[in-house]
Structures are given as C-alpha cells and as structure tokens.
Coordinates of C-alpha atoms in Angstrom, one line a residue:
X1 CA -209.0 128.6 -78.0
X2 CA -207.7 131.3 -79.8
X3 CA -204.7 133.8 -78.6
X4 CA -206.1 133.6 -75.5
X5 CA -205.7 130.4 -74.4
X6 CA -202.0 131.2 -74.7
X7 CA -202.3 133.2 -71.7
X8 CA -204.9 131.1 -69.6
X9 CA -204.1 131.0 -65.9
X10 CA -202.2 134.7 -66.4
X11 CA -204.0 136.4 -63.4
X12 CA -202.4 134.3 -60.4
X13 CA -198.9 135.1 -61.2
X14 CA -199.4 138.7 -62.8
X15 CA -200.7 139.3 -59.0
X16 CA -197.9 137.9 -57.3
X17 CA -195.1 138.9 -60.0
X18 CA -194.8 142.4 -58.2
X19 CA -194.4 141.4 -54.6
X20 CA -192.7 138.2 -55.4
X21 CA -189.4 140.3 -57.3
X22 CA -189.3 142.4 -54.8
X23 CA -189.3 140.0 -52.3
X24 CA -186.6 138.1 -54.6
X25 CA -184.3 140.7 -54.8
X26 CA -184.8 141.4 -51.0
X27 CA -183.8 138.3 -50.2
X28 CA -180.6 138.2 -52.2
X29 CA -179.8 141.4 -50.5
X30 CA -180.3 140.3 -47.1
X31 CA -178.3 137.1 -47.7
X32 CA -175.4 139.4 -49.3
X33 CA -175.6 141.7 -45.9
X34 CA -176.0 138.9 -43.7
X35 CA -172.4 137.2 -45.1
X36 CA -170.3 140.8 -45.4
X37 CA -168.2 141.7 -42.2
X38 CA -167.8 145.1 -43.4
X39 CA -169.9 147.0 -46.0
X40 CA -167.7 147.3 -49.3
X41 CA -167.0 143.2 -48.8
X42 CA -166.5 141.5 -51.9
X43 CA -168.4 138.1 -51.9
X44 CA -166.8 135.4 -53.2
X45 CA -168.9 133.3 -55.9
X46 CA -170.0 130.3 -53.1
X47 CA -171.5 133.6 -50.8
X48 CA -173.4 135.0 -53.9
X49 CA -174.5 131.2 -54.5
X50 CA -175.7 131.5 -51.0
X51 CA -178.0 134.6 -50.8
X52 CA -179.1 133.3 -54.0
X53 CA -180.7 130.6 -52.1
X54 CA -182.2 132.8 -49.4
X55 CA -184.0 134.6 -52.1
X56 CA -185.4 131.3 -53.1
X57 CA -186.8 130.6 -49.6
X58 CA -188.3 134.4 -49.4
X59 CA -190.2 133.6 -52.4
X60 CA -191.5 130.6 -51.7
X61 CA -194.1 132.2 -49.5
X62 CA -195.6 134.0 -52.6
X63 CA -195.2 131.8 -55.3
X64 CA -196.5 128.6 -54.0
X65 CA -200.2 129.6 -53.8
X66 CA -200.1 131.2 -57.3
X67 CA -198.4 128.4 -58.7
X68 CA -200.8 125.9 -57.3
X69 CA -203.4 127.8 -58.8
X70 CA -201.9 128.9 -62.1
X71 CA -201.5 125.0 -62.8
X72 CA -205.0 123.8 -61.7
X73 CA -206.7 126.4 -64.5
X74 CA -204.0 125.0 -67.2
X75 CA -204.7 121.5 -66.3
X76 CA -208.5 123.0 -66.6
X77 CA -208.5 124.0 -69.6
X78 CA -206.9 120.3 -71.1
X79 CA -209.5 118.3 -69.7
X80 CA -212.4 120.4 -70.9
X81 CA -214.1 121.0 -67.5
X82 CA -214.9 124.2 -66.1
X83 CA -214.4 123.8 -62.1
X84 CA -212.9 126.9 -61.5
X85 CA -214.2 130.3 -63.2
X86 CA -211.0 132.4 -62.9
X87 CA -208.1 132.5 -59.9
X88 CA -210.1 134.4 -57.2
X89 CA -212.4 131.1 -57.5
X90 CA -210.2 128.8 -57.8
X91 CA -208.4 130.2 -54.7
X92 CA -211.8 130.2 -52.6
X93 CA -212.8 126.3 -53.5
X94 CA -208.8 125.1 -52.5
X95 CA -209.5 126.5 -49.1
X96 CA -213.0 125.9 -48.9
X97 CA -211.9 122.0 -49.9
X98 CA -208.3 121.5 -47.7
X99 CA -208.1 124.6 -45.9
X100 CA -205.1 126.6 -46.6
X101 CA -203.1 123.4 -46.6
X102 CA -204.6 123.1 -50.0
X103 CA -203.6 126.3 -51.0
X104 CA -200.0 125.7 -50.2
X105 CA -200.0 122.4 -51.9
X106 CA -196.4 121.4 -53.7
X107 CA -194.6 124.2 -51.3
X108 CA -192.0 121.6 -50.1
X109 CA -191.4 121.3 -54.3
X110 CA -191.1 124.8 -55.2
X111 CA -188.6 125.3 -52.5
X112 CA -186.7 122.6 -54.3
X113 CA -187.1 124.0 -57.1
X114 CA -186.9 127.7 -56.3
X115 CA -184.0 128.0 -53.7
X116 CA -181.0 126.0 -56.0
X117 CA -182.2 127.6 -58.9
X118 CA -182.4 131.2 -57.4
X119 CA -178.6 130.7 -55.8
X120 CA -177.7 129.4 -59.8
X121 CA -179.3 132.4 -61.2
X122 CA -177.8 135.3 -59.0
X123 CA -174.7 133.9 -58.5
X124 CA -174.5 133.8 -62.2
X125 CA -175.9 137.2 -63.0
X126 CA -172.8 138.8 -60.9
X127 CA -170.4 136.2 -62.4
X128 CA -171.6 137.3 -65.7
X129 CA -171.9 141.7 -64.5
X130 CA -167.6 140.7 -64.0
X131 CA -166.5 138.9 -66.6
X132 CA -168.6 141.5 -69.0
X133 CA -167.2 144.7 -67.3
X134 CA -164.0 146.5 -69.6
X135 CA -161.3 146.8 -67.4
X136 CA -160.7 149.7 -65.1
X137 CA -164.4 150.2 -65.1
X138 CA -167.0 149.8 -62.5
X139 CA -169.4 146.7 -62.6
X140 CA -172.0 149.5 -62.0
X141 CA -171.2 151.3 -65.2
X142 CA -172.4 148.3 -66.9
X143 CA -174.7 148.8 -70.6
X144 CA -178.4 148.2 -70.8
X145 CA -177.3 145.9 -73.7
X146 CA -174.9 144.0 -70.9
X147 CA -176.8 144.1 -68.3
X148 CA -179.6 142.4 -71.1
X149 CA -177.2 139.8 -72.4
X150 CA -176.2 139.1 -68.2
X151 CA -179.6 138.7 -66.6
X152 CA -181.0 136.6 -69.9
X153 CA -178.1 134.3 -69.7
X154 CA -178.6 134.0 -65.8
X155 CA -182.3 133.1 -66.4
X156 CA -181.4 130.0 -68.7
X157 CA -178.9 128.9 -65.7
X158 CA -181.6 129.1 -63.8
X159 CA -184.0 127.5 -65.2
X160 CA -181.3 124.5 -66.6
X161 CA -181.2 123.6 -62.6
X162 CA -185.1 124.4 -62.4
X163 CA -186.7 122.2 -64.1
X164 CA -186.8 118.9 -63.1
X165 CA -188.0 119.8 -59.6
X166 CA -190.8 122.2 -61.5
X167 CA -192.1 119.3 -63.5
X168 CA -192.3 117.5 -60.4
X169 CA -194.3 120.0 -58.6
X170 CA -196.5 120.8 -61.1
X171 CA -197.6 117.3 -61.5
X172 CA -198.0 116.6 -57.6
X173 CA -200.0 119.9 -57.8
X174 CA -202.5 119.0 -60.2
X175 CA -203.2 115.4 -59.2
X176 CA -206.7 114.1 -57.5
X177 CA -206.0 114.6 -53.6
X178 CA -204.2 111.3 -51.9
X179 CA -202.4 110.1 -55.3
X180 CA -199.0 110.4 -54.2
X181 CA -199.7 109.9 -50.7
X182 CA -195.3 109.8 -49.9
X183 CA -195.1 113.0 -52.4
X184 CA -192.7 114.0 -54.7
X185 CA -191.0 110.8 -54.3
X186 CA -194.1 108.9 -55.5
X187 CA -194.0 111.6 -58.0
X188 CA -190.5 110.8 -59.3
X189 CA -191.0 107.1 -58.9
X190 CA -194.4 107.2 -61.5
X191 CA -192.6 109.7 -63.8
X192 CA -189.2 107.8 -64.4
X193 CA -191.3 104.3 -64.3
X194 CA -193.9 105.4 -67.4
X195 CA -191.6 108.3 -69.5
X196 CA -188.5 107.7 -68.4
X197 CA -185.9 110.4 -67.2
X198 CA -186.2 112.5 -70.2
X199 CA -189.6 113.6 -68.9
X200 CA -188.2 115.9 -66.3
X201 CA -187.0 118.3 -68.7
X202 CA -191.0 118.2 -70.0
X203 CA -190.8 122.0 -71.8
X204 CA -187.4 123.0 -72.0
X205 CA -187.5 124.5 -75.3
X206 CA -190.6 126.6 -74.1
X207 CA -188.7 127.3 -71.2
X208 CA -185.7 128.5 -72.7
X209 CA -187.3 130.6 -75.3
X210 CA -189.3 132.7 -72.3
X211 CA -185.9 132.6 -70.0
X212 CA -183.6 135.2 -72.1
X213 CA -186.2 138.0 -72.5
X214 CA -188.4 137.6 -69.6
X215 CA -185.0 138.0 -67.5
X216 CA -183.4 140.0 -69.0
X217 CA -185.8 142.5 -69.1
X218 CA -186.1 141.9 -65.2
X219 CA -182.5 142.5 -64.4
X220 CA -182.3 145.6 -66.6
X221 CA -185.5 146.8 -64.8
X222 CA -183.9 146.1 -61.0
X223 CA -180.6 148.1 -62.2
X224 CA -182.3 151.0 -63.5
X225 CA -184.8 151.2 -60.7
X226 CA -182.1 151.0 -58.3
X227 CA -179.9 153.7 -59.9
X228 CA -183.1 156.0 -60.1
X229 CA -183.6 155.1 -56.3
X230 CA -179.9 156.0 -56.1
X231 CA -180.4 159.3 -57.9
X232 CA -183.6 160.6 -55.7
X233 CA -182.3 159.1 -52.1
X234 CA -178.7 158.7 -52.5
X235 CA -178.6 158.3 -48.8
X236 CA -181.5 155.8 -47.8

C-alpha cells in the first residue's frame, strides 16, 4: 500500500484532534477549579489525578465517533473490502445502518479507557513539571526541553494504563453487529480465552514509540500557547 497505507483512517481523528485537546485541557481545568477553595490552591497529587479524569469524560464526547470510525477503515483496509470510501462515508452508512447509536458504538469503552488514563497522564505531567523544576524557581519557568521530557514521559503513563481497555474497544468496535451481545465483557472473555492475557497489551511497542513525541510536542504546544495567551490578555 505504499506510505500511505501508514496513515489510512488519518482524516477522522485529524478532525477531531483540534476540538478534542481543547476540550481535554478544558476539562482538566475545570476539574482543578472545581476542587480549589481559593484561587492560588495547591492540589494535592489525588486532586490533579481527579480533574485528570474529568478531562477523560469531556473527551469522550469527541473521540468516540472518530475512533469508531478510524478503526472500521483500518479493519477495511486488512480484509481487502472497500465498504466505506473515506470517513465522511463511513460516518453516513453507521447512522444510516444503527442510527447514531452506531456512531457512538464502544463509548462505554473509551470512557474506560480514556478517563483512568487521562487522570494518569495529567497527574503525572504536574508530578513530573515539580520534581523537574531547580529550586527557588517557578514551575512556570520550566524549559521547552523540560516541559518536552515531562509531557512525553506523561504520555507513556498514559498510555501504560490505556491500553488494555483500548484493545478492548477497538475490537468490540469493529465486530459484525450482535457478536458480543453482553459487551466488553464478552470481549474480554473471547480475548483471554483464544490469546491469553498478553493480548491486551496488542501494540505496545507501536504505542510507546508514538507516546514520547506525539506528547510531548502537545504539552509544549499548550504551555506556549498559554503563555502567548498570557502575554496578549493577561487579564482574561
């Protein structure tokens, strides 16, 4: 398939990349506000691990539709058949099939999946911003090549607690409609039964090789956004 079969199924989640970090990072801010009794509170770890998890349920909303359809045109692409001609299509003959029930298909797993793993990886981004900050500085003083070796180390964290219930999802997601009638359970059940439990860390390596950079490069893009932000409305 060439270089770009690498990238097959791209579309769905560049389109919901944008929205869905903002929405992320919303939702780890609200969670922080919504735990502080006065506004220079200093969270304690468990309270970061918290508005972690709100993030997780923010994005949710987002990510489950362009997850559902990001692994249907990977799955595609395996078996040879062309069902669906790109995501807009594939997106139109879910909803068309199941109504937007279909569409949503796997949410219940990718808030498993998304709301521990998004309290492990902001809880561990600030852990990290600490521990990495000289002393008698401020944590927002921090190096772009800190703040790089911070956010990648939180996406492995991440993604350590992520993907078990990702695997899951991703199978339930692509299967014929009505084969795991009790979900993910049925899921698990099949999955330890035929591979045993080493199959639900299916893709680590490739997992971990994408976390570092990919966030990395998204922390140190929310910290210098937010400091330009800072600069331009200092009072907003």
């Amino acid at each position: 398939q060439g270089v770009r079969g690498l990238y097959r199924g791209m579309a769905a989640p560049i389109i919901g990349v944008t929205p869905m970090f903002a929405v992320c990072f919303f939702g780890f801010g609200l969670g922080k506000r919504l735990q502080m009794r006065k506004p220079d509170d200093v969270l304690t770890y468990p309270q970061l691990f918290a508005a972690g998890m709100l993030s997780g349920v923010f994005t949710t909303v987002i990510m489950a539709p362009g997850e559902r359809i990001k692994c249907l045109l990977q799955i595609q692409a395996a078996t040879g058949e062309t069902k669906y001609s790109g995501s807009l299509d594939c997106a139109k003959q879910l909803y068309r099939e199941a109504g937007i029930r279909g569409v949503y298909k796997g949410t219940v797993l990718t808030l498993m999946r998304d709301v521990p793993a998004s309290g492990m990886y902001f809880m561990t981004y600030e852990w990290l911003k600490n521990i990495l900050t000289p002393e008698g500085k401020s944590v927002s003083d921090l190096s772009a090549p800190r703040i790089l070796f911070a956010g990648g180390l939180a996406g492995i964290f991440n993604w350590a607690v992520a993907i078990p219930p990702d695997v899951l999802k991703s199978r339930f997601q692509t299967a014929p409609p009505g084969k795991y009638p009790n979900g993910f359970r049925d899921v698990l059940r099949e999955l330890i039964r035929e591979e045993g439990v080493a199959s639900l860390y299916k893709g680590f390596t490739a997992v971990m090789i994408r976390a570092f950079p990919a966030n990395a490069a998204c922390f140190l893009g929310f910290e210098v956004a937010m400091k330009f932000l800072n600069w331009i409305a200092p009072g907003l």
